[in-house]
Amino acid sequence: MTGTSAPVAHDPHQPRDLVGIGIGPFGLSLAALAHGLRQREGEGPGGFGFAFYEQRPAFHWHPGLLIDGATLQVPFLADLVTLADPASPWSFLSYLKARERLYPFYFAEKFHIHRAEYDSYCRWVSELLPGLHFGHRVDSVSWNAERALFEVDFTRTGGAADTDDALGRAYARNIAIGIGTEPHIPVPLRPLADAPGVRVVHSADYLAHRAQLLAAGHVTVIGSGQSGAEIFLDLLRARPTGAEKLHWLSRTEAFAPMEYSKLGLEHFTPDYTRYFHALPEAVRDRLVPGQWQLHKGIDAETIAAIHDELYRRTLHGGWPDAVLTPGVRVRTAGRVATTKVELHLEHLQQGTRSRLTTDAVILATGYRERPLDRLLVGLDAHMRRDRSERPLVDAQFRLVLDPGVSGSVYVQNAERHTHGVGAPDLGLAAWRSATILNSLTGKEHYPLPRRTAFTSFGLERQEAPGVPAQAPPLTPLAEQAVDRS
């Protein structure tokens, strides 16, 4: 296939049309569609040149959460490319064909694939796709006004750091940033998470510590999202009946299901993204916290599996030694008896307080967007910001920069405040990548659908950029008088 060809030799001083920073699923999606564009146009004069940089030595997608049996919460069609280019050689189905697994997948009838399989698919793409540079940490991005180019300084992390040979620079007409998210550790638990000898682990590192956590006397899981539910279920299944010694706490008012109704899922469409972007900033900020069940709930199958496992342990009388308590926040935390952790808890509805002593804490407390400020300090003077000092991002995922900067800086999964809950959703990755490439080139290389949802989120439909608006039929507010004489 095309990906097995040797990478095109490139003069490092020759500017590229696009330099990508970060090779997670979103960066990989953009690179895969950019490769398709290159295949059509070629590289060199008049062609399309790109390079992507990633500080890690190889692609890995949430390795600490690849729990046996855990599946993606989106269908397999939400791969890197299919929803923008179904004929791409980098689709999940192409991966299955290359691995001679297409027929087993056909008979398995799986719409939601295993997380480990998605990770394997992305690594397959990352190992074959030209233009990807792992082991390269991008240190800064700046604008060279004389050359009208971005300068991207990086360090090769595979060699001797900060030597002359390890340092490099690339030039780009446009930048795309997809540096992902980082584990969020609540403030009361940060000192313990860094302390030696205390088992306070973020869910991102769960599998690396699973053996020690299973051996712990009492384990507390904090967080009510999908990761917390999967970890609680995995621990529950592995511990003896009647001696589970598990506690599951959450700030949310319930261990609530993810919104999976067909119309509810239309919040993860381009239609809703455009609608959300057009709302006033204050309205957007008010909406996002209230939409937590769209992306922070638990899928119904996992909830059912937890209940089934708990119920099974009551068949011979008694109740499992497992406590599930929503509506609780951790006020403070400290170390006791050298290795144990004491959590000071408050019930948000009752207003009551208590203490819980545990041998291990797993923080399924989610992720936060990595701030762009350190990376883009060289562009800070050119960036426009909103009232909360967040970067402004236009409808085509570009940072709003001063007119003096002729190039564009695109962002991926750093725009929830401007584009809504779909920003981190895998199902919108290919559409966003195609939108970026169409915007960058000024051509519709990847035709995008005019409409994607049955729901009309506003009284006026937000049309796709560059697509003429269709006037809706007008309904009179009152019937005209009719002369019946």
CSV table of C-alpha atoms in Angstrom, one decimal:
chain,number,residue,atom,x,y,z
A,1,MET,CA,0.0,0.0,0.0
A,2,THR,CA,1.0,3.6,-0.3
A,3,GLY,CA,2.2,3.9,3.3
A,4,THR,CA,5.0,1.4,2.7
A,5,SER,CA,7.0,3.7,0.4
A,6,ALA,CA,10.1,5.4,1.7
A,7,PRO,CA,9.5,8.9,3.1
A,8,VAL,CA,10.2,11.8,0.7
A,9,ALA,CA,13.6,13.4,1.3
A,10,HIS,CA,13.1,16.9,2.5
A,11,ASP,CA,15.4,19.9,2.9
A,12,PRO,CA,14.9,21.0,6.6
A,13,HIS,CA,15.3,24.6,5.5
A,14,GLN,CA,12.6,24.3,2.9
A,15,PRO,CA,9.3,25.4,4.4
A,16,ARG,CA,6.5,22.9,4.7
A,17,ASP,CA,2.8,23.7,4.1
A,18,LEU,CA,2.0,22.2,7.4
A,19,VAL,CA,3.8,21.2,10.6
A,20,GLY,CA,1.9,19.2,13.1
A,21,ILE,CA,2.8,19.2,16.8
A,22,GLY,CA,1.6,16.0,18.7
A,23,ILE,CA,0.8,12.6,17.2
A,24,GLY,CA,-2.2,11.3,19.2
A,25,PRO,CA,-5.3,10.1,17.4
A,26,PHE,CA,-6.2,13.7,16.3
A,27,GLY,CA,-2.7,14.5,14.9
A,28,LEU,CA,-2.6,11.1,13.3
A,29,SER,CA,-6.0,11.7,11.6
A,30,LEU,CA,-4.8,15.0,10.2
A,31,ALA,CA,-1.5,13.4,9.0
A,32,ALA,CA,-3.4,10.6,7.3
A,33,LEU,CA,-5.7,12.9,5.4
A,34,ALA,CA,-2.8,15.2,4.6
A,35,HIS,CA,-1.0,12.2,3.1
A,36,GLY,CA,-4.1,11.6,0.9
A,37,LEU,CA,-3.9,15.2,-0.2
A,38,ARG,CA,-0.2,14.8,-0.9
A,39,GLN,CA,-0.9,11.6,-3.0
A,40,ARG,CA,-3.1,13.7,-5.3
A,41,GLU,CA,-0.9,16.8,-5.5
A,42,GLY,CA,2.6,15.5,-4.9
A,43,GLU,CA,5.3,17.2,-2.8
A,44,GLY,CA,7.6,19.9,-4.0
A,45,PRO,CA,6.8,22.9,-6.2
A,46,GLY,CA,3.1,23.2,-6.3
A,47,GLY,CA,2.6,20.1,-4.1
A,48,PHE,CA,1.8,19.7,-0.4
A,49,GLY,CA,4.5,19.1,2.2
A,50,PHE,CA,4.0,18.2,5.8
A,51,ALA,CA,5.7,16.9,8.9
A,52,PHE,CA,4.4,15.9,12.3
A,53,TYR,CA,6.5,15.8,15.5
A,54,GLU,CA,5.9,13.9,18.8
A,55,GLN,CA,8.1,13.7,21.9
A,56,ARG,CA,7.2,10.1,22.7
A,57,PRO,CA,9.3,7.4,21.0
A,58,ALA,CA,6.2,5.7,19.5
A,59,PHE,CA,2.5,5.9,19.4
A,60,HIS,CA,0.5,4.7,22.4
A,61,TRP,CA,-3.1,5.5,23.2
A,62,HIS,CA,-4.0,5.4,26.9
A,63,PRO,CA,-1.9,2.3,27.7
A,64,GLY,CA,-2.9,2.3,31.3
A,65,LEU,CA,-6.6,1.9,30.4
A,66,LEU,CA,-6.5,-0.9,27.9
A,67,ILE,CA,-8.3,-3.2,30.3
A,68,ASP,CA,-9.3,-6.6,28.9
A,69,GLY,CA,-12.8,-6.3,27.3
A,70,ALA,CA,-13.0,-2.5,27.5
A,71,THR,CA,-14.4,-1.1,24.3
A,72,LEU,CA,-14.5,2.3,22.6
A,73,GLN,CA,-17.6,4.4,23.3
A,74,VAL,CA,-17.9,5.3,19.6
A,75,PRO,CA,-18.4,3.0,16.6
A,76,PHE,CA,-15.5,1.7,14.6
A,77,LEU,CA,-16.5,4.2,11.8
A,78,ALA,CA,-15.0,6.9,14.1
A,79,ASP,CA,-11.6,5.9,13.0
A,80,LEU,CA,-8.9,8.3,11.8
A,81,VAL,CA,-10.3,9.0,8.3
A,82,THR,CA,-13.6,7.2,7.3
A,83,LEU,CA,-16.1,9.9,8.1
A,84,ALA,CA,-14.2,12.2,5.8
A,85,ASP,CA,-12.7,9.8,3.3
A,86,PRO,CA,-14.2,6.2,3.3
A,87,ALA,CA,-11.8,5.2,0.5
A,88,SER,CA,-8.7,6.1,2.5
A,89,PRO,CA,-6.0,3.4,2.8
A,90,TRP,CA,-5.7,4.4,6.5
A,91,SER,CA,-9.2,3.3,7.5
A,92,PHE,CA,-9.9,0.7,10.2
A,93,LEU,CA,-11.2,-1.7,7.6
A,94,SER,CA,-8.0,-1.3,5.6
A,95,TYR,CA,-6.1,-2.2,8.8
A,96,LEU,CA,-8.2,-5.3,9.2
A,97,LYS,CA,-7.6,-6.3,5.6
A,98,ALA,CA,-3.8,-5.8,5.9
A,99,ARG,CA,-3.9,-8.0,9.0
A,100,GLU,CA,-6.1,-10.6,7.3
A,101,ARG,CA,-8.8,-10.2,10.0
A,102,LEU,CA,-11.6,-8.7,7.8
A,103,TYR,CA,-13.6,-11.9,7.8
A,104,PRO,CA,-13.3,-12.6,11.5
A,105,PHE,CA,-14.5,-9.0,12.1
A,106,TYR,CA,-17.3,-9.5,9.7
A,107,PHE,CA,-18.6,-12.5,11.6
A,108,ALA,CA,-18.0,-11.0,15.0
A,109,GLU,CA,-20.6,-8.2,14.2
A,110,LYS,CA,-18.8,-5.7,16.5
A,111,PHE,CA,-19.9,-2.1,16.0
A,112,HIS,CA,-17.8,-1.0,19.1
A,113,ILE,CA,-14.3,-2.4,19.0
A,114,HIS,CA,-11.9,-3.1,21.9
A,115,ARG,CA,-9.7,-0.2,23.0
A,116,ALA,CA,-6.7,-2.4,22.6
A,117,GLU,CA,-7.7,-3.0,19.0
A,118,TYR,CA,-8.1,0.7,18.3
A,119,ASP,CA,-4.6,1.3,19.8
A,120,SER,CA,-3.2,-1.4,17.6
A,121,TYR,CA,-4.8,0.1,14.5
A,122,CYS,CA,-3.4,3.6,15.3
A,123,ARG,CA,0.1,2.1,15.8
A,124,TRP,CA,-0.2,0.4,12.4
A,125,VAL,CA,-1.0,3.7,10.8
A,126,SER,CA,1.8,5.5,12.7
A,127,GLU,CA,4.4,2.9,11.7
A,128,LEU,CA,3.6,3.1,8.0
A,129,LEU,CA,2.6,6.7,7.4
A,130,PRO,CA,5.4,8.9,6.0
A,131,GLY,CA,6.2,12.3,7.5
A,132,LEU,CA,5.9,11.4,11.2
A,133,HIS,CA,8.8,12.1,13.5
A,134,PHE,CA,8.7,10.5,17.0
A,135,GLY,CA,11.2,11.3,19.6
A,136,HIS,CA,11.1,15.0,18.7
A,137,ARG,CA,10.0,17.4,21.5
A,138,VAL,CA,8.8,20.7,20.1
A,139,ASP,CA,10.1,23.5,22.4
A,140,SER,CA,8.7,26.6,20.8
A,141,VAL,CA,6.8,28.2,17.9
A,142,SER,CA,7.5,31.7,16.7
A,143,TRP,CA,6.6,33.9,13.7
A,144,ASN,CA,9.3,35.1,11.4
A,145,ALA,CA,7.8,38.2,9.9
A,146,GLU,CA,10.6,38.7,7.4
A,147,ARG,CA,10.2,35.3,5.8
A,148,ALA,CA,6.4,35.1,6.6
A,149,LEU,CA,6.9,31.7,8.1
A,150,PHE,CA,6.6,29.9,11.4
A,151,GLU,CA,9.8,28.7,13.1
A,152,VAL,CA,9.4,25.4,15.0
A,153,ASP,CA,12.3,24.6,17.3
A,154,PHE,CA,12.6,21.0,18.6
A,155,THR,CA,14.8,18.7,20.5
A,156,ARG,CA,15.5,15.1,19.5
A,157,THR,CA,14.8,13.2,22.7
A,158,GLY,CA,16.3,10.0,21.5
A,159,GLY,CA,19.8,11.3,21.7
A,160,ALA,CA,21.9,13.4,24.0
A,161,ALA,CA,19.5,16.2,25.0
A,162,ASP,CA,20.3,19.8,24.3
A,163,THR,CA,23.5,19.1,22.2
A,164,ASP,CA,24.0,20.7,18.9
A,165,ASP,CA,23.0,17.5,17.1
A,166,ALA,CA,19.9,17.1,19.2
A,167,LEU,CA,18.5,20.6,18.3
A,168,GLY,CA,16.6,21.3,15.1
A,169,ARG,CA,14.3,23.8,13.4
A,170,ALA,CA,11.5,23.4,10.9
A,171,TYR,CA,9.8,26.1,8.9
A,172,ALA,CA,6.1,26.0,8.2
A,173,ARG,CA,3.5,28.1,6.4
A,174,ASN,CA,0.9,26.7,8.8
A,175,ILE,CA,0.9,24.9,12.2
A,176,ALA,CA,-1.5,22.3,13.7
A,177,ILE,CA,-1.4,21.7,17.4
A,178,GLY,CA,-2.7,18.5,18.9
A,179,ILE,CA,-0.8,18.1,22.1
A,180,GLY,CA,-3.6,16.3,23.9
A,181,THR,CA,-4.6,16.3,27.5
A,182,GLU,CA,-3.0,15.5,30.8
A,183,PRO,CA,-4.3,13.6,33.8
A,184,HIS,CA,-6.1,15.8,36.3
A,185,ILE,CA,-5.3,15.2,40.0
A,186,PRO,CA,-7.5,17.1,42.5
A,187,VAL,CA,-5.6,19.6,44.6
A,188,PRO,CA,-6.1,17.8,48.0
A,189,LEU,CA,-4.5,14.7,46.6
A,190,ARG,CA,-1.5,16.1,44.7
A,191,PRO,CA,1.0,15.9,47.5
A,192,LEU,CA,0.1,12.2,48.0
A,193,ALA,CA,0.2,11.4,44.3
A,194,ASP,CA,3.9,12.5,44.3
A,195,ALA,CA,4.8,10.9,47.6
A,196,PRO,CA,6.8,7.7,47.6
A,197,GLY,CA,5.4,4.6,49.3
A,198,VAL,CA,1.8,5.8,49.1
A,199,ARG,CA,-0.6,4.2,46.6
A,200,VAL,CA,-2.3,7.1,45.0
A,201,VAL,CA,-2.5,6.5,41.3
A,202,HIS,CA,-4.3,8.2,38.4
A,203,SER,CA,-6.4,5.9,36.2
A,204,ALA,CA,-4.1,6.7,33.3
A,205,ASP,CA,-1.5,4.5,35.1
A,206,TYR,CA,-3.9,1.8,36.3
A,207,LEU,CA,-2.6,-1.2,34.4
A,208,ALA,CA,1.0,-0.4,35.4
A,209,HIS,CA,0.0,-0.6,39.1
A,210,ARG,CA,-2.8,-3.2,38.8
A,211,ALA,CA,-0.9,-6.0,40.6
A,212,GLN,CA,-0.1,-3.8,43.6
A,213,LEU,CA,-3.7,-2.5,43.7
A,214,LEU,CA,-5.2,-6.0,43.7
A,215,ALA,CA,-2.9,-6.9,46.6
A,216,ALA,CA,-4.0,-3.8,48.7
A,217,GLY,CA,-6.2,-4.4,51.6
A,218,HIS,CA,-8.8,-1.7,50.9
A,219,VAL,CA,-9.1,0.3,47.7
A,220,THR,CA,-10.9,3.5,47.0
A,221,VAL,CA,-11.9,4.6,43.4
A,222,ILE,CA,-12.7,8.3,43.0
A,223,GLY,CA,-14.6,9.4,39.9
A,224,SER,CA,-17.9,8.4,38.3
A,225,GLY,CA,-17.0,8.4,34.6
A,226,GLN,CA,-16.3,5.5,32.3
A,227,SER,CA,-12.8,4.9,33.5
A,228,GLY,CA,-13.8,4.8,37.1
A,229,ALA,CA,-16.6,2.4,36.4
A,230,GLU,CA,-14.3,0.1,34.4
A,231,ILE,CA,-11.6,0.1,37.1
A,232,PHE,CA,-14.2,-0.5,39.8
A,233,LEU,CA,-15.6,-3.5,37.8
A,234,ASP,CA,-12.1,-4.9,37.1
A,235,LEU,CA,-11.2,-4.8,40.8
A,236,LEU,CA,-14.6,-6.1,41.9
A,237,ARG,CA,-14.3,-9.2,39.6
A,238,ALA,CA,-10.8,-9.9,40.9
A,239,ARG,CA,-11.5,-9.8,44.7
A,240,PRO,CA,-13.1,-12.6,46.8
A,241,THR,CA,-16.8,-12.5,47.6
A,242,GLY,CA,-17.5,-11.0,51.0
A,243,ALA,CA,-14.0,-9.5,51.2
A,244,GLU,CA,-14.1,-7.0,48.3
A,245,LYS,CA,-13.1,-4.0,50.5
A,246,LEU,CA,-13.9,-1.5,47.8
A,247,HIS,CA,-15.2,2.1,48.0
A,248,TRP,CA,-16.4,4.0,45.0
A,249,LEU,CA,-16.9,7.8,45.5
A,250,SER,CA,-18.0,10.5,43.1
A,251,ARG,CA,-18.8,14.2,43.2
A,252,THR,CA,-21.7,13.7,40.7
A,253,GLU,CA,-25.2,13.2,42.2
A,254,ALA,CA,-25.5,9.7,40.7
A,255,PHE,CA,-23.5,7.0,38.9
A,256,ALA,CA,-25.3,8.1,35.8
A,257,PRO,CA,-25.5,6.6,32.3
A,258,MET,CA,-23.9,8.2,29.3
A,259,GLU,CA,-26.4,9.9,27.0
A,260,TYR,CA,-26.7,7.4,24.2
A,261,SER,CA,-30.1,8.2,22.7
A,262,LYS,CA,-30.0,8.7,19.0
A,263,LEU,CA,-31.0,12.4,19.1
A,264,GLY,CA,-28.8,13.0,22.1
A,265,LEU,CA,-25.8,11.8,20.2
A,266,GLU,CA,-26.4,14.5,17.6
A,267,HIS,CA,-24.6,16.8,20.0
A,268,PHE,CA,-21.5,15.1,18.5
A,269,THR,CA,-22.2,16.3,14.9
A,270,PRO,CA,-20.7,19.1,12.8
A,271,ASP,CA,-24.2,20.7,12.9
A,272,TYR,CA,-24.1,21.1,16.7
A,273,THR,CA,-20.4,22.2,16.7
A,274,ARG,CA,-21.3,25.0,14.3
A,275,TYR,CA,-24.3,26.0,16.3
A,276,PHE,CA,-22.3,26.0,19.6
A,277,HIS,CA,-19.5,28.1,18.1
A,278,ALA,CA,-22.0,30.8,17.0
A,279,LEU,CA,-23.4,31.2,20.5
A,280,PRO,CA,-22.2,34.1,22.8
A,281,GLU,CA,-19.3,33.3,25.0
A,282,ALA,CA,-21.3,33.5,28.2
A,283,VAL,CA,-23.9,31.1,26.9
A,284,ARG,CA,-21.2,28.6,25.8
A,285,ASP,CA,-19.6,28.7,29.3
A,286,ARG,CA,-22.9,28.1,30.9
A,287,LEU,CA,-23.7,25.1,28.6
A,288,VAL,CA,-20.6,23.0,28.9
A,289,PRO,CA,-20.8,22.1,32.6
A,290,GLY,CA,-24.4,21.1,32.3
A,291,GLN,CA,-23.6,18.7,29.5
A,292,TRP,CA,-21.4,16.4,31.6
A,293,GLN,CA,-23.6,13.3,30.9
A,294,LEU,CA,-22.9,13.6,27.2
A,295,HIS,CA,-19.3,12.7,27.8
A,296,LYS,CA,-18.6,11.9,31.5
A,297,GLY,CA,-21.3,9.3,32.2
A,298,ILE,CA,-21.0,5.5,32.1
A,299,ASP,CA,-22.2,3.3,29.3
A,300,ALA,CA,-25.3,1.3,30.1
A,301,GLU,CA,-23.5,-2.1,29.6
A,302,THR,CA,-20.8,-1.3,32.2
A,303,ILE,CA,-23.4,-0.1,34.7
A,304,ALA,CA,-25.4,-3.3,34.1
A,305,ALA,CA,-22.2,-5.4,34.5
A,306,ILE,CA,-21.4,-3.8,37.8
A,307,HIS,CA,-24.9,-4.4,39.1
A,308,ASP,CA,-24.9,-8.0,37.9
A,309,GLU,CA,-21.6,-8.6,39.6
A,310,LEU,CA,-22.7,-7.1,42.9
A,311,TYR,CA,-26.0,-9.0,42.7
A,312,ARG,CA,-24.2,-12.3,42.0
A,313,ARG,CA,-22.4,-11.8,45.3
A,314,THR,CA,-25.7,-11.7,47.3
A,315,LEU,CA,-26.9,-15.1,46.0
A,316,HIS,CA,-25.9,-17.0,49.2
A,317,GLY,CA,-26.9,-14.2,51.6
A,318,GLY,CA,-25.2,-11.1,52.8
A,319,TRP,CA,-24.0,-8.1,50.9
A,320,PRO,CA,-20.6,-7.5,49.2
A,321,ASP,CA,-18.1,-5.4,51.1
A,322,ALA,CA,-18.4,-2.6,48.5
A,323,VAL,CA,-19.6,0.9,49.1
A,324,LEU,CA,-20.8,3.1,46.2
A,325,THR,CA,-21.5,6.7,47.3
A,326,PRO,CA,-22.2,9.6,44.8
A,327,GLY,CA,-22.4,13.2,45.8
A,328,VAL,CA,-19.2,13.2,47.8
A,329,ARG,CA,-16.1,15.5,47.5
A,330,VAL,CA,-12.7,15.0,49.0
A,331,ARG,CA,-12.0,18.0,51.3
A,332,THR,CA,-8.5,17.1,52.3
A,333,ALA,CA,-6.3,14.0,52.4
A,334,GLY,CA,-3.2,12.9,54.3
A,335,ARG,CA,-1.0,9.9,55.1
A,336,VAL,CA,-1.5,7.8,58.2
A,337,ALA,CA,0.5,4.8,59.4
A,338,THR,CA,3.2,5.4,56.8
A,339,THR,CA,1.4,3.8,53.8
A,340,LYS,CA,-2.3,4.4,54.4
A,341,VAL,CA,-4.3,7.3,53.1
A,342,GLU,CA,-7.0,9.2,55.1
A,343,LEU,CA,-9.6,11.0,53.1
A,344,HIS,CA,-11.7,13.7,54.7
A,345,LEU,CA,-15.1,13.6,52.9
A,346,GLU,CA,-18.1,15.9,52.6
A,347,HIS,CA,-21.5,14.8,51.3
A,348,LEU,CA,-22.7,17.7,49.1
A,349,GLN,CA,-26.4,17.2,49.7
A,350,GLN,CA,-26.4,16.3,53.4
A,351,GLY,CA,-23.7,18.7,54.4
A,352,THR,CA,-22.2,15.9,56.5
A,353,ARG,CA,-18.5,15.1,56.9
A,354,SER,CA,-16.6,11.9,57.6
A,355,ARG,CA,-13.2,10.2,57.3
A,356,LEU,CA,-12.2,7.1,55.3
A,357,THR,CA,-9.0,5.3,55.7
A,358,THR,CA,-7.8,3.2,52.7
A,359,ASP,CA,-4.7,1.4,51.5
A,360,ALA,CA,-4.9,2.7,47.9
A,361,VAL,CA,-6.6,5.4,45.9
A,362,ILE,CA,-7.3,5.4,42.2
A,363,LEU,CA,-8.1,8.8,40.8
A,364,ALA,CA,-10.5,8.4,37.8
A,365,THR,CA,-10.7,12.2,37.8
A,366,GLY,CA,-10.3,12.7,34.1
A,367,TYR,CA,-8.1,14.8,32.0
A,368,ARG,CA,-7.5,18.5,31.3
A,369,GLU,CA,-6.4,20.2,28.1
A,370,ARG,CA,-2.7,20.9,28.1
A,371,PRO,CA,-2.2,24.7,28.1
A,372,LEU,CA,-0.9,26.1,24.9
A,373,ASP,CA,0.8,29.1,26.5
A,374,ARG,CA,4.3,27.5,27.1
A,375,LEU,CA,4.5,26.2,23.6
A,376,LEU,CA,3.2,29.4,22.0
A,377,VAL,CA,4.9,32.0,24.1
A,378,GLY,CA,6.6,33.3,21.0
A,379,LEU,CA,3.1,34.0,19.5
A,380,ASP,CA,1.6,35.5,22.6
A,381,ALA,CA,1.7,39.0,21.4
A,382,HIS,CA,-0.2,38.0,18.3
A,383,MET,CA,-3.0,36.0,19.9
A,384,ARG,CA,-6.5,37.3,20.5
A,385,ARG,CA,-8.2,36.1,23.7
A,386,ASP,CA,-11.7,36.0,25.1
A,387,ARG,CA,-12.8,37.6,28.4
A,388,SER,CA,-11.4,34.6,30.4
A,389,GLU,CA,-8.0,34.9,28.7
A,390,ARG,CA,-8.5,31.8,26.6
A,391,PRO,CA,-7.4,31.7,23.0
A,392,LEU,CA,-10.1,32.7,20.5
A,393,VAL,CA,-10.6,29.9,17.9
A,394,ASP,CA,-12.6,30.5,14.7
A,395,ALA,CA,-15.1,28.2,13.1
A,396,GLN,CA,-12.4,26.5,11.1
A,397,PHE,CA,-10.3,25.7,14.2
A,398,ARG,CA,-7.7,28.5,13.7
A,399,LEU,CA,-6.4,30.6,16.5
A,400,VAL,CA,-7.4,34.2,15.9
A,401,LEU,CA,-4.1,36.0,15.3
A,402,ASP,CA,-3.2,39.5,14.4
A,403,PRO,CA,-3.5,40.3,10.6
A,404,GLY,CA,0.2,40.6,10.4
A,405,VAL,CA,0.6,36.8,10.8
A,406,SER,CA,-0.3,35.5,7.4
A,407,GLY,CA,0.0,31.8,8.4
A,408,SER,CA,-2.6,29.9,10.4
A,409,VAL,CA,-2.3,28.0,13.7
A,410,TYR,CA,-4.9,25.2,13.9
A,411,VAL,CA,-5.8,23.5,17.2
A,412,GLN,CA,-7.2,20.0,17.8
A,413,ASN,CA,-8.9,19.2,21.2
A,414,ALA,CA,-8.0,22.5,22.7
A,415,GLU,CA,-11.2,24.3,21.7
A,416,ARG,CA,-14.0,22.9,24.0
A,417,HIS,CA,-14.7,26.5,25.1
A,418,THR,CA,-15.4,27.6,21.5
A,419,HIS,CA,-16.6,24.3,19.8
A,420,GLY,CA,-18.3,22.4,22.6
A,421,VAL,CA,-18.3,18.9,24.0
A,422,GLY,CA,-17.4,17.3,20.7
A,423,ALA,CA,-13.8,18.7,20.8
A,424,PRO,CA,-12.3,15.5,22.4
A,425,ASP,CA,-14.7,13.1,20.6
A,426,LEU,CA,-13.1,10.6,18.2
A,427,GLY,CA,-16.2,10.7,16.0
A,428,LEU,CA,-15.5,14.3,15.0
A,429,ALA,CA,-11.7,13.8,14.3
A,430,ALA,CA,-11.9,13.1,10.6
A,431,TRP,CA,-14.4,15.9,10.0
A,432,ARG,CA,-12.2,18.4,11.9
A,433,SER,CA,-9.1,17.2,10.0
A,434,ALA,CA,-10.8,17.6,6.7
A,435,THR,CA,-12.1,21.1,7.7
A,436,ILE,CA,-8.5,22.1,8.6
A,437,LEU,CA,-7.1,20.9,5.3
A,438,ASN,CA,-9.8,22.5,3.2
A,439,SER,CA,-9.3,25.7,5.1
A,440,LEU,CA,-5.5,25.5,4.8
A,441,THR,CA,-5.4,24.9,1.0
A,442,GLY,CA,-8.4,27.0,0.1
A,443,LYS,CA,-9.9,24.1,-1.8
A,444,GLU,CA,-12.5,21.5,-1.0
A,445,HIS,CA,-10.2,18.5,-1.2
A,446,TYR,CA,-12.5,16.6,1.2
A,447,PRO,CA,-16.2,17.5,0.4
A,448,LEU,CA,-18.0,17.7,3.7
A,449,PRO,CA,-21.8,17.2,4.3
A,450,ARG,CA,-24.1,20.2,4.3
A,451,ARG,CA,-26.2,18.6,7.1
A,452,THR,CA,-25.4,15.9,9.7
A,453,ALA,CA,-28.3,16.0,12.2
A,454,PHE,CA,-32.0,15.7,12.3
A,455,THR,CA,-32.1,18.2,15.1
A,456,SER,CA,-32.2,21.9,14.3
A,457,PHE,CA,-30.4,23.3,17.3
A,458,GLY,CA,-31.4,26.9,16.7
A,459,LEU,CA,-34.1,28.8,14.9
A,460,GLU,CA,-31.5,29.5,12.2
A,461,ARG,CA,-29.4,26.6,10.9
A,462,GLN,CA,-25.7,27.1,11.0
A,463,GLU,CA,-24.4,26.2,7.5
A,464,ALA,CA,-21.0,24.8,6.8
A,465,PRO,CA,-18.4,27.5,5.8
A,466,GLY,CA,-18.4,28.1,2.1
A,467,VAL,CA,-21.7,26.4,1.6
A,468,PRO,CA,-24.6,28.7,0.5
A,469,ALA,CA,-27.3,28.9,3.1
A,470,GLN,CA,-30.6,27.5,2.2
A,471,ALA,CA,-33.5,29.7,3.2
A,472,PRO,CA,-36.0,27.9,5.4
A,473,PRO,CA,-39.6,28.0,4.5
A,474,LEU,CA,-41.4,30.9,6.2
A,475,THR,CA,-44.4,30.3,8.3
A,476,PRO,CA,-46.7,33.3,8.7
A,477,LEU,CA,-47.3,34.4,12.4
A,478,ALA,CA,-51.0,35.0,11.6
A,479,GLU,CA,-53.3,34.1,8.8
A,480,GLN,CA,-54.2,36.8,6.4
A,481,ALA,CA,-57.8,38.0,6.4
A,482,VAL,CA,-59.7,36.3,3.6
A,483,ASP,CA,-62.6,38.1,1.8
A,484,ARG,CA,-65.4,35.6,1.8
A,485,SER,CA,-68.0,37.9,0.4
